[in-house]
């Protein structure tokens, strides 16, 4: 049974209302700390770890920007126990990535109250700053976005978000819902006993269920899936074979920003920055001899294909790789299309559940017979 | 024009397929010289990077040889290899490297004839398929050397 609490607010006071809600949670000891997007003193919105409730008034959980996928931040503050009860406000792509990191023992959910938000998309970091400077707010964004229009002036949400079929966060204790609510209210949905308990202690009873939520979510998800399939088809058509991939990556300078930004690039030290790839001069010369030429920096294709082999099973489609590239290489479709294939092969979906084991960590004697086609 | 001779990189487990290749040799079974063999301690030691590097450096095909399920000297290296191959196949396929270019086969130490047969079969298949699309990509023209492995 769905379990909702309604928070009504006056125009311009959504964040104030949310701050009150979290204030109650902190005052009543449900949690000791909150990780939430927060307006920064100078400019912009960043995930912020808040332990003093008097600062809550600056939180802005629905700000349409994700400067860095929060799974990385959540990992850094949960991997070793702090002994403090922590609530984290994250969106679906962050939570799905975090679930994968949890399986790799790079995140811990023990003392965590996980709070998911409905997400209509994010703007690129610089675009968001411009919009913020022009006086746009989370409320003005949500109002338009819920009406199906995410374009503000020359800016729109990024490509990854336009094809994201996960506007609603799963595997959370509480959910901050704006889809199906209306523009003057949001709903807090509890999905676990941890969530129920938190609402109860904070003094929130069960209230009204948002009437059109299910239908609205369904409609948005199916529109996004359609866009996703179209996007994938377009990408596959335009980027054919190794040659196509090489063309797409032609401007890559091996800066590795994309893997730094990727929430599921899990290696503590990337092999591409180790001595393995600090080749001797005569090796470079040898490779150049073989082909007549050697594009420098070398190993660009090797790097991207290796990254696909490492993380395509965990790719959540957040698009941070694309956002991070200083050469405007749109990596997200390359990774998402491959991820679709590798994840499907093992009937796996990154971040779908805590219990599904990562495909390369398990194996059976009598499976995947088609790989060798041999039977004894 | 001379017939296209595919270049195949074989990652062979020391305990089975590599020994089978040895056996094939001592039994005077002849198989195509298209396969350049790299001895591994186990098929489970074949990092996907090795396979990628082979293709990126001009291999037309990659053959991994391991012990039959149940016979791996490290208990389950071969089963891990099989999952990795399945995963990597999906990536390579997306970028035009057909799964017929990337084989995993169980070949026990005593199966010298099977090694010969697999080598023949793969060489024939690759002759049909022609050079790897990567070797035909615009950056690479006349590939004569395997290089860089
Ligand atoms: S590969 Fe790109 S889209 Fe996929 S999880 Fe990493 S940053 Fe996000
Ligand atoms: S961020 Fe762009 S330039 Fe840097 S390694 Fe990734 S694709 Fe290449
Ligand atoms: S020892 Fe031969 S495959 Fe593992």
Coordinates of C-alpha atoms and ligand atoms in Angstrom, one line a residue:
Chain A
X1 CA 0.0 0.0 0.0
X2 CA 1.4 3.3 -1.0
X3 CA 2.1 5.5 1.9
X4 CA 2.1 9.3 1.2
X5 CA 2.4 12.5 3.2
X6 CA 1.5 15.7 1.5
X7 CA 3.5 18.9 1.9
X8 CA 1.7 21.9 0.6
X9 CA 3.6 25.1 0.1
X10 CA 3.0 28.7 -1.0
X11 CA 4.6 29.8 -4.3
X12 CA 8.3 30.3 -3.8
X13 CA 8.4 28.4 -0.6
X14 CA 9.0 24.8 -1.7
X15 CA 12.6 24.7 -0.4
X16 CA 11.5 26.4 2.9
X17 CA 8.9 23.6 3.3
X18 CA 11.5 20.9 2.6
X19 CA 13.9 22.6 5.0
X20 CA 11.3 22.4 7.7
X21 CA 10.7 18.7 7.0
X22 CA 14.4 17.9 7.3
X23 CA 14.7 20.2 10.3
X24 CA 12.0 18.0 12.0
X25 CA 13.9 14.9 11.1
X26 CA 17.1 16.3 12.5
X27 CA 15.6 17.8 15.6
X28 CA 13.8 14.6 16.5
X29 CA 16.9 12.6 16.0
X30 CA 15.8 10.6 13.0
X31 CA 19.1 11.5 11.4
X32 CA 22.2 13.3 12.5
X33 CA 23.3 14.5 9.1
X34 CA 21.9 15.2 5.7
X35 CA 23.5 15.1 2.3
X36 CA 21.5 17.2 0.0
X37 CA 21.9 19.6 -2.9
X38 CA 22.3 23.1 -1.4
X39 CA 22.7 26.6 -2.8
X40 CA 26.3 27.6 -2.3
X41 CA 27.3 31.0 -0.8
X42 CA 28.9 32.2 -4.0
X43 CA 27.0 30.5 -6.8
X44 CA 25.7 27.2 -8.0
X45 CA 24.2 24.2 -6.2
X46 CA 26.4 21.4 -4.8
X47 CA 25.8 18.3 -2.8
X48 CA 26.4 19.4 0.8
X49 CA 26.8 17.5 4.0
X50 CA 24.8 19.2 6.7
X51 CA 25.2 18.4 10.4
X52 CA 23.9 21.7 11.8
X53 CA 20.2 22.1 11.1
X54 CA 20.3 25.9 11.2
X55 CA 21.8 25.7 7.7
X56 CA 19.0 23.7 6.2
X57 CA 17.3 26.7 4.7
X58 CA 19.7 26.8 1.8
X59 CA 18.9 23.3 0.6
X60 CA 17.6 22.9 -2.9
X61 CA 16.9 19.1 -3.5
X62 CA 15.2 19.6 -6.9
X63 CA 17.8 21.9 -8.4
X64 CA 18.1 20.7 -12.0
X65 CA 21.8 20.2 -11.9
X66 CA 24.2 17.4 -11.0
X67 CA 27.7 18.9 -10.9
X68 CA 29.0 15.4 -10.1
X69 CA 27.1 12.1 -9.9
X70 CA 26.3 11.9 -6.1
X71 CA 27.1 8.2 -6.0
X72 CA 30.8 9.1 -5.7
X73 CA 30.1 11.5 -2.9
X74 CA 27.8 9.0 -1.1
X75 CA 30.5 6.4 -1.5
X76 CA 33.1 8.6 0.1
X77 CA 31.0 9.3 3.2
X78 CA 29.6 5.8 3.7
X79 CA 32.4 3.3 2.9
X80 CA 33.8 3.5 6.3
X81 CA 31.4 3.9 9.2
X82 CA 31.0 7.3 10.7
X83 CA 28.7 6.2 13.5
X84 CA 26.2 8.9 12.5
X85 CA 22.8 8.4 11.0
X86 CA 22.8 10.0 7.6
X87 CA 20.0 10.9 5.2
X88 CA 21.0 11.3 1.6
X89 CA 18.9 13.0 -1.1
X90 CA 19.8 11.6 -4.5
X91 CA 18.2 11.1 -7.9
X92 CA 17.7 7.8 -9.7
X93 CA 21.0 7.8 -11.7
X94 CA 22.9 8.5 -8.5
X95 CA 21.1 5.8 -6.5
X96 CA 21.5 3.2 -9.3
X97 CA 25.2 3.8 -9.5
X98 CA 25.5 3.8 -5.7
X99 CA 23.8 0.3 -5.6
X100 CA 26.5 -0.9 -7.9
X101 CA 29.2 0.7 -5.8
X102 CA 27.7 -1.0 -2.7
X103 CA 28.1 -4.4 -4.4
X104 CA 31.7 -3.5 -4.9
X105 CA 32.0 -2.6 -1.2
X106 CA 32.5 1.0 -2.1
X107 CA 29.4 2.2 -0.4
X108 CA 27.5 1.1 2.7
X109 CA 23.8 1.5 3.3
X110 CA 23.7 0.6 7.0
X111 CA 23.2 3.9 8.7
X112 CA 21.7 5.5 5.7
X113 CA 18.2 6.8 5.2
X114 CA 18.0 6.9 1.4
X115 CA 15.8 9.6 -0.1
X116 CA 15.1 9.7 -3.8
X117 CA 13.7 12.6 -5.7
X118 CA 11.6 12.6 -8.9
X119 CA 13.9 14.0 -11.5
X120 CA 12.8 15.6 -14.7
X121 CA 16.4 16.1 -15.9
X122 CA 19.5 18.2 -15.3
X123 CA 21.1 21.1 -17.2
X124 CA 24.8 21.1 -18.0
X125 CA 26.7 22.8 -15.2
X126 CA 27.5 26.0 -16.9
X127 CA 24.0 26.3 -18.4
X128 CA 22.6 25.9 -14.9
X129 CA 24.7 28.7 -13.6
X130 CA 23.5 31.0 -16.3
X131 CA 19.9 30.1 -15.6
X132 CA 20.4 30.6 -11.9
X133 CA 21.9 34.0 -12.6
X134 CA 18.8 34.9 -14.7
X135 CA 16.6 34.2 -11.7
X136 CA 15.3 30.7 -12.6
X137 CA 14.5 28.6 -9.6
X138 CA 13.8 24.9 -9.0
X139 CA 10.1 25.7 -8.8
X140 CA 10.0 27.5 -12.1
X141 CA 11.8 24.6 -13.7
X142 CA 9.5 22.0 -12.2
X143 CA 6.4 24.0 -13.1
X144 CA 7.5 24.0 -16.8
X145 CA 9.0 20.5 -16.7
X146 CA 5.8 19.0 -15.4
X147 CA 3.9 20.6 -18.2
X148 CA 6.3 18.8 -20.6
X149 CA 8.6 21.7 -21.4
X150 CA 12.2 21.6 -20.2
X151 CA 13.5 24.3 -22.6
X152 CA 14.4 27.5 -20.9
X153 CA 15.6 30.2 -23.3
X154 CA 18.4 28.5 -25.3
X155 CA 19.0 25.8 -22.8
X156 CA 17.5 22.4 -22.4
X157 CA 18.2 19.4 -20.2
X158 CA 21.1 17.3 -21.3
X159 CA 20.9 14.5 -23.8
X160 CA 21.2 11.7 -21.2
X161 CA 18.2 13.0 -19.3
X162 CA 16.1 13.3 -22.4
X163 CA 16.4 9.5 -22.9
X164 CA 16.4 8.5 -19.2
X165 CA 13.6 6.1 -18.4
X166 CA 14.1 6.4 -14.7
X167 CA 12.6 9.7 -13.6
X168 CA 11.5 8.0 -10.4
X169 CA 14.1 6.6 -7.9
X170 CA 13.7 3.1 -6.8
X171 CA 15.3 1.2 -3.9
X172 CA 14.9 4.1 -1.5
X173 CA 13.4 4.5 1.9
X174 CA 11.6 7.8 1.2
X175 CA 10.7 9.5 -2.1
X176 CA 10.2 13.2 -2.6
X177 CA 7.5 13.1 -5.3
X178 CA 6.6 16.0 -7.6
X179 CA 5.1 14.1 -10.5
X180 CA 1.4 13.8 -10.2
X181 CA 1.2 16.4 -7.4
X182 CA 0.5 19.8 -8.7
X183 CA 2.6 22.9 -8.5
X184 CA 1.8 23.8 -4.9
X185 CA 2.5 20.6 -3.2
X186 CA 4.8 17.7 -3.1
X187 CA 4.4 14.3 -1.6
X188 CA 6.7 12.2 0.6
X189 CA 6.3 8.5 -0.1
X190 CA 7.6 5.9 2.3
X191 CA 8.6 2.6 0.8
X192 CA 10.3 0.8 3.6
X193 CA 9.8 0.2 7.3
X194 CA 12.9 2.5 7.8
X195 CA 11.0 5.2 5.9
X196 CA 7.8 4.6 7.9
X197 CA 9.7 4.8 11.1
X198 CA 11.4 8.1 10.0
X199 CA 8.1 9.7 9.1
X200 CA 6.5 8.6 12.3
X201 CA 9.2 9.9 14.6
X202 CA 9.4 13.1 12.7
X203 CA 5.7 13.5 13.3
X204 CA 4.2 12.9 9.8
X205 CA 1.1 10.8 9.4
X206 CA -0.2 9.1 6.4
X207 CA -2.2 11.4 4.2
X208 CA -3.6 11.9 0.8
X209 CA -2.4 9.9 -2.2
X210 CA -1.5 12.0 -5.3
X211 CA -4.4 11.1 -7.6
X212 CA -2.7 11.2 -11.0
X213 CA 0.8 10.0 -10.0
X214 CA 0.8 6.5 -11.4
X215 CA -0.6 7.6 -14.7
X216 CA 1.7 10.6 -15.0
X217 CA 4.8 8.5 -14.2
X218 CA 3.8 5.9 -16.7
X219 CA 3.3 8.4 -19.4
X220 CA 6.7 10.1 -18.8
X221 CA 8.5 6.7 -18.6
X222 CA 7.0 5.5 -21.9
X223 CA 7.8 8.8 -23.6
X224 CA 11.4 8.5 -22.4
X225 CA 11.7 4.9 -23.5
X226 CA 10.5 5.9 -27.0
X227 CA 13.1 8.7 -27.0
X228 CA 15.8 6.3 -25.8
X229 CA 15.1 3.7 -28.5
X230 CA 15.1 6.5 -31.2
X231 CA 18.3 7.8 -29.7
X232 CA 20.0 4.4 -29.7
X233 CA 18.9 3.7 -33.3
X234 CA 20.3 7.1 -34.4
X235 CA 23.6 6.6 -32.7
X236 CA 24.0 3.1 -34.1
X237 CA 23.3 4.3 -37.5
X238 CA 25.8 7.2 -37.3
X239 CA 28.5 5.4 -35.5
X240 CA 29.2 2.2 -37.4
X241 CA 32.0 -0.2 -36.5
X242 CA 35.4 0.5 -35.2
X243 CA 35.8 3.1 -37.9
X244 CA 32.8 5.0 -36.6
X245 CA 34.0 4.8 -33.1
X246 CA 37.3 6.1 -34.1
X247 CA 35.6 8.9 -35.9
X248 CA 33.6 9.8 -32.8
X249 CA 36.7 9.7 -30.6
X250 CA 38.8 11.6 -33.1
X251 CA 39.1 14.6 -30.8
X252 CA 40.0 12.6 -27.7
X253 CA 43.1 13.7 -25.9
X254 CA 43.2 11.0 -23.3
X255 CA 42.6 13.4 -20.5
X256 CA 40.5 10.7 -18.7
X257 CA 38.0 13.2 -17.4
X258 CA 35.2 10.9 -18.6
X259 CA 36.3 8.2 -16.3
X260 CA 36.8 10.5 -13.4
X261 CA 33.3 11.8 -13.8
X262 CA 31.8 8.3 -14.3
X263 CA 30.2 7.1 -11.0
X264 CA 30.8 3.4 -11.7
X265 CA 34.4 3.6 -12.9
X266 CA 35.3 1.7 -9.8
X267 CA 39.1 1.1 -10.0
X268 CA 41.1 2.7 -7.2
X269 CA 43.8 3.3 -9.7
X270 CA 43.1 3.4 -13.4
X271 CA 45.4 1.1 -15.3
X272 CA 45.8 3.7 -18.0
X273 CA 47.7 6.0 -15.6
X274 CA 50.0 3.2 -14.3
X275 CA 53.4 2.2 -15.5
X276 CA 51.7 -0.3 -17.8
X277 CA 51.0 2.5 -20.1
X278 CA 54.2 4.5 -19.6
X279 CA 55.8 3.0 -22.7
X280 CA 59.4 3.3 -23.7
X281 CA 60.3 5.4 -26.6
X282 CA 61.3 2.4 -28.7
X283 CA 57.9 0.9 -28.2
X284 CA 56.2 3.9 -29.6
X285 CA 58.6 3.9 -32.5
X286 CA 57.9 0.2 -33.1
X287 CA 54.1 0.8 -33.2
X288 CA 54.6 3.7 -35.5
X289 CA 56.7 1.5 -37.7
X290 CA 54.0 -1.1 -37.9
X291 CA 51.3 1.2 -39.1
X292 CA 53.4 3.9 -40.7
X293 CA 51.9 6.3 -38.2
X294 CA 50.9 6.4 -34.6
X295 CA 48.3 8.9 -33.4
X296 CA 49.5 10.6 -30.2
X297 CA 48.5 10.3 -27.5
X298 CA 48.2 6.7 -28.2
X299 CA 45.9 4.0 -26.8
X300 CA 42.8 6.2 -27.2
X301 CA 40.5 3.4 -28.6
X302 CA 42.1 1.0 -26.2
X303 CA 41.2 3.2 -23.3
X304 CA 37.5 3.6 -24.3
X305 CA 37.0 -0.1 -25.2
X306 CA 38.6 -1.1 -21.9
X307 CA 36.3 1.2 -20.0
X308 CA 33.4 -0.4 -21.8
X309 CA 34.6 -3.8 -20.7
X310 CA 35.0 -2.7 -17.1
X311 CA 31.9 -0.7 -16.6
X312 CA 29.3 -1.2 -19.3
X313 CA 27.6 -3.8 -17.1
X314 CA 27.1 -1.0 -14.5
X315 CA 26.5 2.0 -16.7
X316 CA 23.4 3.9 -15.5
X317 CA 23.3 6.3 -18.4
X318 CA 23.8 9.4 -16.3
X319 CA 25.7 11.2 -19.0
X320 CA 28.4 12.6 -16.8
X321 CA 31.0 11.3 -19.2
X322 CA 29.6 13.4 -22.0
X323 CA 29.3 16.4 -19.7
X324 CA 32.9 16.1 -18.5
X325 CA 34.5 15.9 -22.0
X326 CA 36.5 19.1 -22.8
X327 CA 36.2 18.2 -26.5
X328 CA 32.5 17.8 -26.6
X329 CA 32.6 14.1 -27.4
X330 CA 29.2 12.7 -26.7
X331 CA 30.2 9.5 -25.0
X332 CA 26.9 8.7 -23.3
X333 CA 25.3 7.0 -26.3
X334 CA 28.4 5.0 -27.0
X335 CA 28.4 3.6 -23.4
X336 CA 24.6 3.3 -23.1
X337 CA 24.2 1.3 -26.3
X338 CA 27.0 -1.1 -25.4
X339 CA 25.6 -1.3 -21.8
X340 CA 22.2 -2.3 -23.2
X341 CA 23.9 -5.3 -25.0
X342 CA 26.1 -6.4 -22.2
X343 CA 23.5 -6.0 -19.5
X344 CA 20.9 -7.8 -21.6
X345 CA 23.2 -10.7 -22.2
X346 CA 23.2 -11.5 -18.5
X347 CA 19.6 -10.3 -17.9
X348 CA 21.2 -7.7 -15.6
X349 CA 20.2 -4.1 -15.1
X350 CA 22.6 -1.7 -13.3
X351 CA 21.1 -0.5 -10.1
X352 CA 17.9 -2.5 -10.4
X353 CA 18.4 -4.3 -7.1
X354 CA 20.8 -4.8 -4.2
X355 CA 20.5 -8.6 -4.5
X356 CA 21.3 -9.2 -8.1
X357 CA 24.9 -10.3 -8.3
X358 CA 27.2 -8.5 -10.7
X359 CA 27.5 -10.8 -13.7
X360 CA 31.3 -11.2 -13.7
X361 CA 31.4 -12.1 -10.0
X362 CA 29.4 -15.3 -10.4
X363 CA 29.5 -18.3 -12.8
X364 CA 28.0 -21.7 -13.3
X365 CA 29.3 -24.9 -14.6
X366 CA 26.6 -25.4 -17.2
X367 CA 25.7 -22.0 -18.5
X368 CA 26.5 -20.0 -21.7
X369 CA 27.1 -23.1 -23.6
X370 CA 26.7 -21.1 -26.8
X371 CA 30.0 -19.3 -26.2
X372 CA 32.0 -22.4 -27.1
X373 CA 29.3 -24.4 -28.7
X374 CA 30.9 -27.5 -27.3
X375 CA 29.3 -30.2 -25.3
X376 CA 31.4 -33.0 -23.9
Chain B
X1 CA 46.4 -11.5 -55.9
X2 CA 47.5 -13.8 -53.2
X3 CA 45.0 -15.3 -50.8
X4 CA 44.2 -13.3 -47.7
X5 CA 46.0 -14.8 -44.7
X6 CA 44.3 -14.0 -41.5
X7 CA 46.3 -13.2 -38.4
X8 CA 45.0 -15.0 -35.3
X9 CA 46.2 -14.5 -31.8
X10 CA 45.8 -17.6 -29.7
X11 CA 45.8 -17.3 -25.9
X12 CA 46.3 -20.9 -24.8
X13 CA 46.2 -22.3 -21.3
X14 CA 49.4 -23.8 -20.3
X15 CA 47.8 -27.0 -18.9
X16 CA 45.5 -27.9 -21.8
X17 CA 45.4 -26.1 -25.1
X18 CA 49.1 -25.2 -25.1
X19 CA 50.0 -28.8 -24.3
X20 CA 47.6 -29.9 -27.1
X21 CA 49.4 -27.6 -29.5
X22 CA 52.7 -29.2 -28.4
X23 CA 51.2 -32.6 -28.9
X24 CA 49.9 -31.7 -32.3
X25 CA 53.5 -30.7 -33.1
X26 CA 55.1 -33.9 -31.8
X27 CA 52.4 -36.0 -33.5
X28 CA 53.2 -34.2 -36.8
X29 CA 49.7 -32.9 -37.2
X30 CA 50.0 -29.8 -39.3
X31 CA 47.8 -26.8 -38.7
X32 CA 47.9 -23.3 -40.3
X33 CA 50.6 -21.0 -39.1
X34 CA 48.1 -18.2 -38.9
X35 CA 47.8 -18.6 -35.2
X36 CA 50.4 -16.8 -33.1
X37 CA 50.3 -18.5 -29.7
X38 CA 50.7 -16.8 -26.4
X39 CA 51.0 -19.1 -23.4
X40 CA 48.8 -18.2 -20.5
X41 CA 48.7 -20.0 -17.1
X42 CA 44.9 -20.3 -17.4
X43 CA 42.2 -19.1 -19.7
X44 CA 41.0 -17.1 -16.7
X45 CA 44.2 -15.1 -16.9
X46 CA 43.2 -13.6 -20.3
X47 CA 42.3 -10.0 -19.4
X48 CA 39.8 -8.5 -21.8
X49 CA 42.5 -5.9 -22.5
X50 CA 44.7 -8.5 -24.1
X51 CA 41.9 -9.4 -26.5
X52 CA 41.2 -5.7 -27.3
X53 CA 44.9 -5.0 -27.7
X54 CA 45.2 -7.9 -30.2
X55 CA 42.4 -6.6 -32.3
X56 CA 43.6 -3.0 -32.1
X57 CA 47.0 -4.2 -33.3
X58 CA 45.8 -5.9 -36.3
X59 CA 44.5 -9.4 -35.4
X60 CA 41.8 -10.7 -37.6
X61 CA 40.7 -13.2 -35.0
X62 CA 41.4 -14.1 -31.4
X63 CA 41.2 -17.7 -30.1
X64 CA 41.2 -18.5 -26.4
X65 CA 41.9 -22.1 -25.5
X66 CA 41.1 -23.4 -22.0
X67 CA 40.4 -26.6 -20.1
X68 CA 37.0 -28.2 -20.2
X69 CA 34.6 -27.1 -17.4
X70 CA 35.6 -29.1 -14.3
X71 CA 39.2 -29.5 -15.4
X72 CA 40.6 -26.0 -14.8
X73 CA 43.8 -26.3 -12.7
X74 CA 42.6 -23.2 -10.8
X75 CA 39.1 -24.7 -10.3
X76 CA 37.0 -22.1 -12.2
X77 CA 39.3 -19.8 -14.2
X78 CA 37.7 -21.2 -17.4
X79 CA 34.2 -20.4 -16.2
X80 CA 35.2 -16.8 -15.4
X81 CA 36.8 -16.7 -18.9
X82 CA 33.5 -17.8 -20.4
X83 CA 31.6 -15.0 -18.8
X84 CA 34.1 -12.4 -19.8
X85 CA 34.1 -13.7 -23.4
X86 CA 30.3 -13.4 -23.4
X87 CA 30.6 -9.8 -22.2
X88 CA 33.4 -8.8 -24.5
X89 CA 31.7 -10.3 -27.5
X90 CA 28.7 -8.0 -27.0
X91 CA 31.1 -5.0 -27.0
X92 CA 33.0 -6.1 -30.0
X93 CA 29.8 -6.9 -31.9
X94 CA 28.5 -3.4 -31.3
X95 CA 31.6 -2.1 -33.2
X96 CA 31.6 -4.5 -36.0
X97 CA 33.8 -7.3 -34.8
X98 CA 31.7 -10.3 -35.5
X99 CA 31.6 -13.0 -32.9
X100 CA 33.0 -15.4 -35.5
X101 CA 36.3 -13.6 -35.0
X102 CA 36.5 -14.2 -31.3
X103 CA 36.4 -17.8 -30.1
X104 CA 36.7 -19.6 -26.8
X105 CA 37.2 -23.3 -27.1
X106 CA 37.8 -26.1 -24.6
X107 CA 40.8 -28.2 -25.8
X108 CA 42.2 -30.7 -23.4
X109 CA 45.9 -31.5 -23.3
X110 CA 45.3 -34.8 -25.1
X111 CA 43.1 -33.3 -27.8
X112 CA 45.9 -32.5 -30.3
X113 CA 43.6 -33.3 -33.2
X114 CA 40.9 -31.0 -31.9
X115 CA 43.4 -28.3 -31.8
X116 CA 44.3 -28.9 -35.4
X117 CA 40.6 -28.9 -36.4
X118 CA 39.8 -25.8 -34.5
X119 CA 42.8 -24.0 -36.0
X120 CA 41.8 -25.1 -39.5
X121 CA 38.2 -24.1 -38.9
X122 CA 38.9 -20.7 -37.6
X123 CA 41.4 -19.9 -40.3
X124 CA 38.9 -20.9 -43.0
X125 CA 36.2 -18.9 -41.4
X126 CA 38.4 -15.8 -41.2
X127 CA 39.4 -16.3 -44.8
X128 CA 35.8 -16.1 -45.7
X129 CA 35.2 -13.1 -43.5
X130 CA 38.2 -11.2 -44.8
X131 CA 40.3 -8.8 -42.8
X132 CA 39.1 -7.4 -39.5
X133 CA 37.1 -4.2 -40.1
X134 CA 39.5 -2.5 -37.8
X135 CA 42.3 -3.3 -40.2
X136 CA 40.3 -1.7 -42.9
X137 CA 39.5 1.4 -41.0
X138 CA 40.7 4.6 -42.5
X139 CA 43.7 5.1 -40.2
X140 CA 45.3 1.8 -41.1
X141 CA 46.3 0.9 -44.6
X142 CA 48.8 -1.7 -45.4
X143 CA 49.1 -3.9 -42.4
X144 CA 51.9 -6.3 -42.7
X145 CA 53.2 -6.7 -39.2
X146 CA 51.3 -7.8 -36.1
X147 CA 53.3 -5.4 -33.9
X148 CA 52.9 -4.1 -30.5
X149 CA 51.6 -7.2 -28.8
Ligands
LIG1 S1 29.6 5.6 -18.7 FE1 28.8 7.7 -18.8 S2 26.6 7.4 -18.8 FE2 27.5 5.5 -18.1 S3 27.5 5.6 -15.8 FE3 29.5 6.3 -16.6 S4 29.3 8.5 -16.8 FE4 27.2 7.7 -16.6
LIG2 S1 36.9 13.3 -21.4 FE1 36.9 13.4 -23.7 S2 39.0 14.0 -24.2 FE2 39.0 13.3 -22.1 S3 39.5 11.1 -22.2 FE3 37.2 11.3 -22.2 S4 36.6 11.3 -24.3 FE4 38.8 11.7 -24.3
LIG3 S1 44.0 -24.1 -16.0 FE1 43.4 -24.4 -18.1 S2 41.7 -23.0 -18.2 FE2 42.3 -22.8 -16.1

